[in-house]
mmCIF file of C-alpha atoms in Angstrom:
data_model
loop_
_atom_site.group_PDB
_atom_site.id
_atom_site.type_symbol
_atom_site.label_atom_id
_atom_site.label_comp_id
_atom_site.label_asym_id
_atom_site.label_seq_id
_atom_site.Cartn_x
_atom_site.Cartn_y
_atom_site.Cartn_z
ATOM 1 C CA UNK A 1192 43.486 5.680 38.906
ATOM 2 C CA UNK A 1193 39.936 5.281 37.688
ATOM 3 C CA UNK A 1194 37.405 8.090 36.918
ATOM 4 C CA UNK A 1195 34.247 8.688 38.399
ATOM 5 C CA UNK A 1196 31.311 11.226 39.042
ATOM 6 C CA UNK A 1197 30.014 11.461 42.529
ATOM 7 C CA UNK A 1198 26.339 13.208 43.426
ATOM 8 C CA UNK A 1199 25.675 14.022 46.783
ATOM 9 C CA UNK A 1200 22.585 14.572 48.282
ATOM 10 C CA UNK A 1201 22.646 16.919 51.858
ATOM 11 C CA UNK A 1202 19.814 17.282 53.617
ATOM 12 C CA UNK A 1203 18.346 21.082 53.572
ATOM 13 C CA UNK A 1204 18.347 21.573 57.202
ATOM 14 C CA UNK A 1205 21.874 22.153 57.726
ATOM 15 C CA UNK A 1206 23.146 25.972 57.777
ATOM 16 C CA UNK A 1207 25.368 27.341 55.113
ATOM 17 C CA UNK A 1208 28.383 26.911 57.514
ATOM 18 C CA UNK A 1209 27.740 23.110 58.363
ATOM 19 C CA UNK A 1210 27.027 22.667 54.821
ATOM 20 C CA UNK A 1211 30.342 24.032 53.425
ATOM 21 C CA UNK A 1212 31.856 21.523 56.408
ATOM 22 C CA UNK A 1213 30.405 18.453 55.048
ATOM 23 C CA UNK A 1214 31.959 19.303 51.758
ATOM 24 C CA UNK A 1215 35.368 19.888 53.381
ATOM 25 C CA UNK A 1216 35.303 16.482 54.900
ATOM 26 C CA UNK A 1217 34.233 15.333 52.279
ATOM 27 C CA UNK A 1218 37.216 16.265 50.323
ATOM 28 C CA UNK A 1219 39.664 15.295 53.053
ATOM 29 C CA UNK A 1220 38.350 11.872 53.029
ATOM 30 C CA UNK A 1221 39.133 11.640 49.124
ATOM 31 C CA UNK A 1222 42.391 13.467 50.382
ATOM 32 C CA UNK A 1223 43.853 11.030 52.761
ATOM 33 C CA UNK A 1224 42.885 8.228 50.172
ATOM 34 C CA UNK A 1225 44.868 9.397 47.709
ATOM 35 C CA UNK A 1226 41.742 10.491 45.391
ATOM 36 C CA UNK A 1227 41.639 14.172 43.467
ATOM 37 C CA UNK A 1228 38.629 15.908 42.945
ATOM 38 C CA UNK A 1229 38.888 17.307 39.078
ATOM 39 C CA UNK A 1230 36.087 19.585 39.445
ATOM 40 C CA UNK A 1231 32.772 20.237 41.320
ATOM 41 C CA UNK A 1232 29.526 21.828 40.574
ATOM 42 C CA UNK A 1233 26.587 22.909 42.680
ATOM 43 C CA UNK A 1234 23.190 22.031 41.663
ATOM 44 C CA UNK A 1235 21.989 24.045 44.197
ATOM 45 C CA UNK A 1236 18.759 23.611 46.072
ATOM 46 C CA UNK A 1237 16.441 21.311 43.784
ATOM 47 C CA UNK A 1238 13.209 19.781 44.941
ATOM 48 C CA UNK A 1239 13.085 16.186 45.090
ATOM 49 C CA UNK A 1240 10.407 13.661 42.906
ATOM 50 C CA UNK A 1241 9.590 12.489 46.032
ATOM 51 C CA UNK A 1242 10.737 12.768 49.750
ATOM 52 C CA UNK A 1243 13.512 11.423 51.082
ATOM 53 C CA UNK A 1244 13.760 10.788 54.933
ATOM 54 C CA UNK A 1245 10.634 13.046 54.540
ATOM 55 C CA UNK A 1246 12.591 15.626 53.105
ATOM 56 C CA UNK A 1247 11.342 17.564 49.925
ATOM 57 C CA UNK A 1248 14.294 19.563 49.140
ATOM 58 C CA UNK A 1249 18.149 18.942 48.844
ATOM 59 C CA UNK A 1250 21.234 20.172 48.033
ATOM 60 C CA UNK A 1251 22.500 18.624 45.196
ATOM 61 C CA UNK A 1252 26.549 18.644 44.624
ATOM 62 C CA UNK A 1253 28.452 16.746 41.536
ATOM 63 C CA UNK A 1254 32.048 16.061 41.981
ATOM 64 C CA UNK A 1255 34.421 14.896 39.232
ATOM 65 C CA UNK A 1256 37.520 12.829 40.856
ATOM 66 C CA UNK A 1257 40.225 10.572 40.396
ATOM 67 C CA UNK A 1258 40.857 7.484 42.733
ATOM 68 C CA UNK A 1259 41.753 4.307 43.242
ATOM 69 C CA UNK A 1260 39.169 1.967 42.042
ATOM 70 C CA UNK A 1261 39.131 -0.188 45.541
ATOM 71 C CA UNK A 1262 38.944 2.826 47.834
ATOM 72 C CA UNK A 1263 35.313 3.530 46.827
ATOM 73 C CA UNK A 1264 33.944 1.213 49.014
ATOM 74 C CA UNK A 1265 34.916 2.604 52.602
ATOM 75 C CA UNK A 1266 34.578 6.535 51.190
ATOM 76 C CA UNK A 1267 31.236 5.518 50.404
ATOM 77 C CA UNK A 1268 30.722 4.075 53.641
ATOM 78 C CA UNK A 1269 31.683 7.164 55.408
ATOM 79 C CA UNK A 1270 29.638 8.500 53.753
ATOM 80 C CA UNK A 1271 26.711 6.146 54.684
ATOM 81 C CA UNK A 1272 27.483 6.925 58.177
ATOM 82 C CA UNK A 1273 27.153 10.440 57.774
ATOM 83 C CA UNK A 1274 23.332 11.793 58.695
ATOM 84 C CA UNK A 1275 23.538 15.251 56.960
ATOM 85 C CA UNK A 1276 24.471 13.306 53.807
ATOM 86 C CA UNK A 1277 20.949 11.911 52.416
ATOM 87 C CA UNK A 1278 22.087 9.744 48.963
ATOM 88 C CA UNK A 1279 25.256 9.491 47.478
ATOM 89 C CA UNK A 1280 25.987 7.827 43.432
ATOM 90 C CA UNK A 1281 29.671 6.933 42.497
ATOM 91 C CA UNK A 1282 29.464 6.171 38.698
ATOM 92 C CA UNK A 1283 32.798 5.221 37.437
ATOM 93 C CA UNK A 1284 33.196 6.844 33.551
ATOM 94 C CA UNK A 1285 35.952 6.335 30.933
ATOM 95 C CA UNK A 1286 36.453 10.447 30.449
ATOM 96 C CA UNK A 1287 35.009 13.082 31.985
ATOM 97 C CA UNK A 1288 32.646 14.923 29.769
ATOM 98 C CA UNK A 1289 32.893 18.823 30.379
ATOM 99 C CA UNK A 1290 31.478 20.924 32.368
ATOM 100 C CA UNK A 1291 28.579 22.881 32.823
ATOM 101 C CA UNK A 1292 26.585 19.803 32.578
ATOM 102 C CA UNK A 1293 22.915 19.448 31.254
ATOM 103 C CA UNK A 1294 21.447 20.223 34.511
ATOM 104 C CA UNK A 1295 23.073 23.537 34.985
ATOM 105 C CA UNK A 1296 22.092 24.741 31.202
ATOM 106 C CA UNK A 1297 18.816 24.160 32.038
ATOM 107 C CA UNK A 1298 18.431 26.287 34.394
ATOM 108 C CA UNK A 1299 19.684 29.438 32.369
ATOM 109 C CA UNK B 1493 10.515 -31.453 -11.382
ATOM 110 C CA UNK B 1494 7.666 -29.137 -9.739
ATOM 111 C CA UNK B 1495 9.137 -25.532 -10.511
ATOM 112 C CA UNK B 1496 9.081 -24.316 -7.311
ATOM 113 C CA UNK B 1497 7.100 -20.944 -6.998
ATOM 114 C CA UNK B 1498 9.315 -18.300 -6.222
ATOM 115 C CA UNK B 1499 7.685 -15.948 -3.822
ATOM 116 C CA UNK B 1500 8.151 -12.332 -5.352
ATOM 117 C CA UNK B 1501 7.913 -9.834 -2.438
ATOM 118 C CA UNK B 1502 6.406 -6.972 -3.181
ATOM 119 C CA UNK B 1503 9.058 -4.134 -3.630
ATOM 120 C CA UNK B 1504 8.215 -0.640 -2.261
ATOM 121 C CA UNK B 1505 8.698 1.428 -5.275
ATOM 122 C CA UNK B 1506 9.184 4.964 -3.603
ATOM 123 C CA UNK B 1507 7.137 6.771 -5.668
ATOM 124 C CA UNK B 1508 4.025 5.253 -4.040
ATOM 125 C CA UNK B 1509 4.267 6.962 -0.247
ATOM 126 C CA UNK B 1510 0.946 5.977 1.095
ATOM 127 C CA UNK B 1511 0.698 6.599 4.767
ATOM 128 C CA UNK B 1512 0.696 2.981 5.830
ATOM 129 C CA UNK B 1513 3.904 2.833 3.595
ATOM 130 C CA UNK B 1514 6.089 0.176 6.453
ATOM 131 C CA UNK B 1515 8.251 3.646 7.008
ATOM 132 C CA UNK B 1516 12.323 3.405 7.361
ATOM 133 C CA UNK B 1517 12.588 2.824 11.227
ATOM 134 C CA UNK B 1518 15.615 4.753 12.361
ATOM 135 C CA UNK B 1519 17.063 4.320 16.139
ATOM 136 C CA UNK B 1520 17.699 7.890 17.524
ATOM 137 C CA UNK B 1521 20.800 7.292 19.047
ATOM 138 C CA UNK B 1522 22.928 5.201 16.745
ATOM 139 C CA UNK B 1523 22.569 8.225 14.104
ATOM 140 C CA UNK B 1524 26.146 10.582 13.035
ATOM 141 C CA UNK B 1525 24.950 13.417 15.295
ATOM 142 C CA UNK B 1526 22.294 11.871 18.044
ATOM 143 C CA UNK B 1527 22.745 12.809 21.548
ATOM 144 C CA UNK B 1528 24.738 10.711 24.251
ATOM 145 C CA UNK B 1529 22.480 9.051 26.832
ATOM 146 C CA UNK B 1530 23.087 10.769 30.227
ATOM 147 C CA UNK B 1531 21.648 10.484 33.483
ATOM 148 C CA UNK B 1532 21.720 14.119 34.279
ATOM 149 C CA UNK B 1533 19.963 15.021 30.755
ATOM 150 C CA UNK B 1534 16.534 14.437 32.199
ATOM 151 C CA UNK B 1535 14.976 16.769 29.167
ATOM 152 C CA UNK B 1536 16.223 13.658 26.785
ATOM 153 C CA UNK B 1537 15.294 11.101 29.277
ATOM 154 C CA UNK B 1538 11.847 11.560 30.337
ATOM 155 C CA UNK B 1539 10.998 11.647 26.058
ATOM 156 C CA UNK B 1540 11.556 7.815 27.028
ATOM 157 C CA UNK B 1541 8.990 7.881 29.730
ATOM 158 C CA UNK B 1542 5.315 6.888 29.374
ATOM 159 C CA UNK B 1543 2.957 9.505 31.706
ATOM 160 C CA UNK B 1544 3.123 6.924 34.660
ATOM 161 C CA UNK B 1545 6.703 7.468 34.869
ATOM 162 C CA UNK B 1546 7.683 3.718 33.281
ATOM 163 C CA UNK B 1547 10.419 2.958 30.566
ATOM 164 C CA UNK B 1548 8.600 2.846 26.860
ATOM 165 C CA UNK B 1549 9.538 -0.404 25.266
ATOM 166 C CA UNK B 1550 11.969 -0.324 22.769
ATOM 167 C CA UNK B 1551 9.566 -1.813 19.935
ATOM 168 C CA UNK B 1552 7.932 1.537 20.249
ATOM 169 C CA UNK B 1553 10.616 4.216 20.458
ATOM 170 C CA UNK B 1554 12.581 2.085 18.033
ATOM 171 C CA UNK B 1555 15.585 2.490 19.790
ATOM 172 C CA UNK B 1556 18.245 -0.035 19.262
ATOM 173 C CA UNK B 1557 18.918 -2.598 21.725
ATOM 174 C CA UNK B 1558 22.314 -1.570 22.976
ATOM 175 C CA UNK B 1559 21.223 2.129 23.551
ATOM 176 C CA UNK B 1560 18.156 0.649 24.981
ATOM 177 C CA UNK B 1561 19.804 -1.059 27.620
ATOM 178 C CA UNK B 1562 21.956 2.245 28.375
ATOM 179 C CA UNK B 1563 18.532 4.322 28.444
ATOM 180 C CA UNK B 1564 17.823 2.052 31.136
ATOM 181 C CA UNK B 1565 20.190 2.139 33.617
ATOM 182 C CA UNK B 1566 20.300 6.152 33.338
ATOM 183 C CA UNK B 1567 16.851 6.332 33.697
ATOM 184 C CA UNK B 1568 17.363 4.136 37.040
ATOM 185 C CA UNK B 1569 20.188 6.262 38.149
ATOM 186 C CA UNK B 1570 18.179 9.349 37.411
ATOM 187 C CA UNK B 1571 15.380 8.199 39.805
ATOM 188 C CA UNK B 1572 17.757 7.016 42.504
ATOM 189 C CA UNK B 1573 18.641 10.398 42.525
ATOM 190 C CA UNK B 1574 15.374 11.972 42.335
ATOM 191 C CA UNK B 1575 15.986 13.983 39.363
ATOM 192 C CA UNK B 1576 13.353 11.870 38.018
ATOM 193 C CA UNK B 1577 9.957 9.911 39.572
ATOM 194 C CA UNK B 1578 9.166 6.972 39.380
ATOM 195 C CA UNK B 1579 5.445 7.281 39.254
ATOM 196 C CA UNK B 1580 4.878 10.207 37.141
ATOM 197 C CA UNK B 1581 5.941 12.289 34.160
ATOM 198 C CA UNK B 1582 7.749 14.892 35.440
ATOM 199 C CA UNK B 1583 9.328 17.556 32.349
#
């Protein structure tokens, strides 16, 4: 079971509601392929360098899991597929470093 | 037999710390308590960054080659997710 850190990128459009949705699908497609999430975080609303599907703002979620190294490809996919879902980054890491991470401490 | 010359370079005695002394070159990151390159540290990145948002060569920053190449790729990463531009300077 390899490590990695996922970022997610959701469009601001959605509502609250549809946004807590995506991230409950999102977890059931790590579910039914055997992955774990270790631990999220939530960036929160950030503003982007530049726009994105003319965008300028995004929710930004980070997500800590455990999976099988081959089942990346069709979760990120899915993901692909998915509209409300702007980017998406799976980096695969030998330990995950703890949490909050430098992007939260800045903002205290 | 011609005795060859034997080139003598010219030691830097300390005591003479002129300010175009050659001074020790240190990489940042391979020191006993430097920070770890990250790609969600975008405080320690964009130090790395010229003000057009582009990657400051190594020969400048003096950072080593390995960590060079890992600066890289989080900068890239970074900018793929917008945390950082890629035409500007953003702190």
């Amino acid at each position: 079971m390899n490590k990695f850190e996922a970022v997610l990128l959701v469009s601001p459009e959605i509502s609250n509601s549809q946004l807590n949705k995506e991230l409950e699908n999102f977890e059931n497609l790590l579910a039914n392929s055997k992955g774990k999430v270790i631990n999220k975080e939530n960036w929160g609303l950030k503003d982007l360098s530049f726009s994105i599907f003319n965008f300028k703002k995004a929710f930004y979620k980070y997500f800590q899991i455990e999976i099988n190294g081959n089942e990346i490809k069709n979760l990120s996919k899915n993901l692909g597929q998915n509209d409300n879902i702007l980017r998406h980054l799976f980096i695969r890491v030998e330990k995950h470093q703890e949490l909050p991470t430098k992007l939260i401490n800045e903002k205290e | 037999m011609k005795k060859n010359k034997k080139h003598k370079y010219k030691s830097r005695d300390e005591t003479k710390n002129s300010p175009f002394e050659e001074r020790k070159r240190f990489c940042p990151f391979s020191q006993k308590n430097s920070p770890t390159i990250d790609y969600k540290d975008v405080k320690l990145l964009s130090r790395y960054v010229s003000e057009k948002g582009k990657i400051i060569p190594s020969r400048i920053t003096n950072v080593s080659r390995i960590k060079q190449k890992e600066l890289a790729t989080a900068i890239k990463r970074a900018r793929f997710l917008s945390l950082m531009s890629y035409t500007e300077k953003k702190y």
